[in-house]
Amino acid sequence: MLLLPHLQAAGAAAQAAPVAPQAVPIIGEIQFLTLNNSADVWSGGTMVVGGQNVILPRNLLMDYPANRLTLQQTFAQAPAACVANGESGLAKFDKCNLSGHGTFAMIQANRISAGVIAGDVFLQKGLDIIQGNVTYINYAEGYFRLDGNPNDATTGVMVRMNDPTSRHTVQRGAGCAGTANNRSPDPRFTEDPEPTRSI
C-alpha cells in the first residue's frame, strides 16, 4: 500500500508543465500563402514570412491599409489570373505575381506547442518611402514627379496614388502596365472611401 502513493507522486512529477505562449512579432515579405478551404469565408490557412511558417486561424480578419478581409476573401478578390491558379497574388512565389516581390506583412503571433499562430495581421504593398520636391504634375494622367527638372515629364521619380476605383485620381497613362486602364487595379488595397484632399 505504501508503494501506490509513491507511484502516483512519481507520475505527477513526470508530467510536463504547460508551456506559456510566447509573443512573436514577425515582419517581412510574404513568400507563400495558402488557404485551407476556398468555399468557407472564415477558413484559415498558412503564411510563410522570412522562412517562418505562421498558422492563420479560422475567423481571422487581416488588415489592409483601408480594408479588412478574411483569408478566403483575400484569395477570392485577387486578380483573375491569380484566382484561376488558386493563388492570392500576394506571395513572392505565386506564379501569377509578376512583380518579383511579395506583399509586406506585419504579424503579431503567439508561439505555442502547435506552432506559431497569428493573432493580428497587417498587409501592405511595400515599405517604399520617398520624399522630395514636386517638379512636375500631370493632371490628365493623375501623377506627379519628385526631384526632376522643373516642368519635365521625363525626369524625377513618378508618384501615383493607390486608388483602384479612380475616385480621387486618374489612374491611366504613363507608368501603367501595358494597356491597363487603371494603375492600381487591386481592390484589396483600396483607398479610404471617406473624402480626402490630394495635394
Tab-separated table of C-alpha atoms in Angstrom:
chain	number	residue	atom	x	y	z
A	1	MET	CA	0.000	0.000	0.000
A	2	LEU	CA	2.833	2.398	0.582
A	3	LEU	CA	4.083	1.839	-2.947
A	4	LEU	CA	0.882	3.105	-4.645
A	5	PRO	CA	1.054	6.720	-3.353
A	6	HIS	CA	4.745	6.800	-4.290
A	7	LEU	CA	3.941	5.759	-7.885
A	8	GLN	CA	1.195	8.376	-8.144
A	9	ALA	CA	3.594	11.078	-6.981
A	10	ALA	CA	6.226	9.931	-9.485
A	11	GLY	CA	3.656	10.029	-12.318
A	12	ALA	CA	2.624	13.573	-11.414
A	13	ALA	CA	6.245	14.710	-11.383
A	14	ALA	CA	6.827	13.212	-14.840
A	15	GLN	CA	4.058	15.294	-16.477
A	16	ALA	CA	5.389	18.314	-18.336
A	17	ALA	CA	4.323	21.705	-17.090
A	18	PRO	CA	2.161	23.581	-19.618
A	19	VAL	CA	4.186	25.945	-21.781
A	20	ALA	CA	3.070	29.580	-21.674
A	21	PRO	CA	2.531	31.165	-25.106
A	22	GLN	CA	5.326	33.479	-26.230
A	23	ALA	CA	4.663	36.647	-28.216
A	24	VAL	CA	6.276	36.503	-31.648
A	25	PRO	CA	6.373	39.636	-33.827
A	26	ILE	CA	7.045	38.728	-37.463
A	27	ILE	CA	7.761	41.368	-40.101
A	28	GLY	CA	8.713	40.768	-43.710
A	29	GLU	CA	7.814	39.745	-47.218
A	30	ILE	CA	5.197	37.037	-47.799
A	31	GLN	CA	6.862	34.098	-49.526
A	32	PHE	CA	3.948	31.635	-49.562
A	33	LEU	CA	0.253	31.942	-48.684
A	34	THR	CA	-2.228	29.047	-48.595
A	35	LEU	CA	-5.958	28.735	-47.953
A	36	ASN	CA	-7.456	25.643	-46.318
A	37	ASN	CA	-10.978	25.819	-47.825
A	38	SER	CA	-11.936	28.187	-50.641
A	39	ALA	CA	-15.657	27.516	-50.056
A	40	ASP	CA	-15.524	28.727	-46.417
A	41	VAL	CA	-15.393	32.515	-45.987
A	42	TRP	CA	-13.940	32.046	-42.469
A	43	SER	CA	-11.299	29.481	-43.497
A	44	GLY	CA	-7.799	29.576	-42.100
A	45	GLY	CA	-4.537	28.789	-43.840
A	46	THR	CA	-0.813	29.350	-43.582
A	47	MET	CA	1.628	32.115	-44.443
A	48	VAL	CA	5.412	31.940	-44.712
A	49	VAL	CA	7.214	35.202	-43.907
A	50	GLY	CA	11.008	35.296	-43.754
A	51	GLY	CA	11.105	31.499	-43.664
A	52	GLN	CA	8.788	31.380	-40.627
A	53	ASN	CA	5.636	29.282	-41.074
A	54	VAL	CA	2.642	31.048	-39.481
A	55	ILE	CA	-0.753	29.438	-38.909
A	56	LEU	CA	-3.616	31.755	-39.897
A	57	PRO	CA	-6.510	30.569	-37.730
A	58	ARG	CA	-10.124	30.292	-38.763
A	59	ASN	CA	-12.115	33.571	-38.368
A	60	LEU	CA	-9.016	35.801	-38.647
A	61	LEU	CA	-9.608	39.212	-40.223
A	62	MET	CA	-6.490	40.632	-41.878
A	63	ASP	CA	-5.976	44.387	-42.062
A	64	TYR	CA	-5.050	46.221	-45.263
A	65	PRO	CA	-4.337	49.982	-45.400
A	66	ALA	CA	-8.078	50.819	-45.666
A	67	ASN	CA	-9.737	47.410	-45.767
A	68	ARG	CA	-10.275	44.293	-43.662
A	69	LEU	CA	-10.684	40.835	-45.240
A	70	THR	CA	-10.718	37.170	-44.284
A	71	LEU	CA	-8.141	34.903	-45.890
A	72	GLN	CA	-10.817	33.438	-48.191
A	73	GLN	CA	-11.862	36.953	-49.309
A	74	THR	CA	-8.198	37.760	-49.928
A	75	PHE	CA	-7.998	34.855	-52.374
A	76	ALA	CA	-11.453	35.470	-53.897
A	77	GLN	CA	-10.718	39.167	-54.619
A	78	ALA	CA	-7.314	38.517	-56.199
A	79	PRO	CA	-6.723	39.445	-59.859
A	80	ALA	CA	-8.342	36.976	-62.290
A	81	ALA	CA	-5.052	35.288	-63.266
A	82	CYS	CA	-4.378	34.544	-59.587
A	83	VAL	CA	-7.896	33.238	-58.892
A	84	ALA	CA	-7.518	30.864	-61.871
A	85	ASN	CA	-4.343	29.428	-60.251
A	86	GLY	CA	-5.834	29.287	-56.743
A	87	GLU	CA	-3.327	31.935	-55.643
A	88	SER	CA	-3.629	35.227	-53.779
A	89	GLY	CA	-1.082	37.143	-55.847
A	90	LEU	CA	0.394	38.464	-52.587
A	91	ALA	CA	3.141	35.871	-52.141
A	92	LYS	CA	6.537	36.260	-53.761
A	93	PHE	CA	6.412	32.764	-55.242
A	94	ASP	CA	2.842	32.916	-56.603
A	95	LYS	CA	3.049	32.171	-60.336
A	96	CYS	CA	0.604	34.999	-61.074
A	97	ASN	CA	2.748	37.544	-59.200
A	98	LEU	CA	4.983	39.080	-61.850
A	99	SER	CA	6.375	41.843	-59.607
A	100	GLY	CA	9.243	39.755	-58.233
A	101	HIS	CA	8.378	40.566	-54.617
A	102	GLY	CA	5.720	39.658	-52.088
A	103	THR	CA	3.371	41.817	-50.095
A	104	PHE	CA	4.786	43.122	-46.812
A	105	ALA	CA	3.277	41.558	-43.659
A	106	MET	CA	3.420	42.636	-40.027
A	107	ILE	CA	2.164	39.845	-37.780
A	108	GLN	CA	1.615	39.648	-34.040
A	109	ALA	CA	1.625	35.943	-33.233
A	110	ASN	CA	1.911	33.526	-30.337
A	111	ARG	CA	4.267	30.562	-30.232
A	112	ILE	CA	2.633	27.525	-28.645
A	113	SER	CA	3.349	23.806	-28.883
A	114	ALA	CA	1.246	23.573	-32.091
A	115	GLY	CA	3.373	26.249	-33.813
A	116	VAL	CA	3.248	29.987	-34.430
A	117	ILE	CA	-0.360	31.220	-34.613
A	118	ALA	CA	-1.239	34.690	-35.915
A	119	GLY	CA	-3.433	36.934	-33.794
A	120	ASP	CA	-3.160	40.138	-35.846
A	121	VAL	CA	-2.040	40.534	-39.466
A	122	PHE	CA	-1.465	43.821	-41.331
A	123	LEU	CA	-0.671	43.728	-45.053
A	124	GLN	CA	0.632	46.459	-47.327
A	125	LYS	CA	2.091	46.514	-50.818
A	126	GLY	CA	5.508	47.742	-49.735
A	127	LEU	CA	7.536	49.938	-47.462
A	128	ASP	CA	8.580	52.455	-50.067
A	129	ILE	CA	9.144	55.870	-48.529
A	130	ILE	CA	10.046	58.741	-50.784
A	131	GLN	CA	10.323	62.459	-50.306
A	132	GLY	CA	11.335	65.384	-52.416
A	133	ASN	CA	10.203	68.486	-54.215
A	134	VAL	CA	7.362	68.239	-56.713
A	135	THR	CA	8.793	69.279	-60.072
A	136	TYR	CA	6.030	68.174	-62.444
A	137	ILE	CA	2.279	67.424	-62.216
A	138	ASN	CA	0.292	65.650	-64.933
A	139	TYR	CA	-3.370	66.322	-64.168
A	140	ALA	CA	-4.640	64.444	-67.246
A	141	GLU	CA	-2.962	61.163	-66.248
A	142	GLY	CA	-3.014	61.547	-62.458
A	143	TYR	CA	0.625	61.511	-61.388
A	144	PHE	CA	3.404	63.823	-60.293
A	145	ARG	CA	7.207	63.685	-60.271
A	146	LEU	CA	9.668	64.455	-57.495
A	147	ASP	CA	13.160	65.934	-57.762
A	148	GLY	CA	13.279	66.072	-61.544
A	149	ASN	CA	13.964	69.014	-63.806
A	150	PRO	CA	11.249	71.666	-63.374
A	151	ASN	CA	8.267	71.077	-65.716
A	152	ASP	CA	9.916	67.967	-67.222
A	153	ALA	CA	7.630	64.927	-67.634
A	154	THR	CA	10.548	62.513	-68.029
A	155	THR	CA	12.850	63.202	-65.067
A	156	GLY	CA	12.492	62.534	-61.363
A	157	VAL	CA	10.528	59.854	-59.513
A	158	MET	CA	6.969	59.214	-60.745
A	159	VAL	CA	4.402	59.011	-57.922
A	160	ARG	CA	0.831	57.696	-58.224
A	161	MET	CA	-1.764	57.272	-55.501
A	162	ASN	CA	-3.121	53.786	-54.845
A	163	ASP	CA	-6.699	54.421	-55.978
A	164	PRO	CA	-8.295	51.293	-57.522
A	165	THR	CA	-11.690	52.941	-58.023
A	166	SER	CA	-10.205	56.139	-59.535
A	167	ARG	CA	-12.266	58.123	-57.042
A	168	HIS	CA	-9.584	60.676	-56.206
A	169	THR	CA	-7.226	60.492	-59.181
A	170	VAL	CA	-6.998	59.498	-62.816
A	171	GLN	CA	-5.403	56.055	-62.994
A	172	ARG	CA	-4.267	55.598	-66.592
A	173	GLY	CA	-1.438	56.672	-68.830
A	174	ALA	CA	2.291	56.845	-68.168
A	175	GLY	CA	3.547	54.264	-65.711
A	176	CYS	CA	0.569	51.929	-66.221
A	177	ALA	CA	1.320	48.367	-67.248
A	178	GLY	CA	0.532	47.603	-70.891
A	179	THR	CA	-2.943	48.721	-71.842
A	180	ALA	CA	-4.236	48.610	-68.274
A	181	ASN	CA	-6.948	51.175	-67.698
A	182	ASN	CA	-6.087	51.501	-64.014
A	183	ARG	CA	-2.623	51.680	-62.433
A	184	SER	CA	-3.812	50.220	-59.099
A	185	PRO	CA	-6.454	47.655	-60.045
A	186	ASP	CA	-6.204	45.502	-56.894
A	187	PRO	CA	-9.321	46.392	-54.867
A	188	ARG	CA	-7.891	44.765	-51.737
A	189	PHE	CA	-5.538	47.733	-51.423
A	190	THR	CA	-8.219	50.362	-51.858
A	191	GLU	CA	-8.023	53.911	-50.577
A	192	ASP	CA	-10.050	55.211	-47.664
A	193	PRO	CA	-13.586	55.822	-49.017
A	194	GLU	CA	-14.006	58.992	-46.957
A	195	PRO	CA	-13.405	62.270	-48.803
A	196	THR	CA	-9.767	63.296	-48.711
A	197	ARG	CA	-7.647	66.004	-50.252
A	198	SER	CA	-4.835	65.003	-52.538
A	199	ILE	CA	-2.138	67.576	-52.872
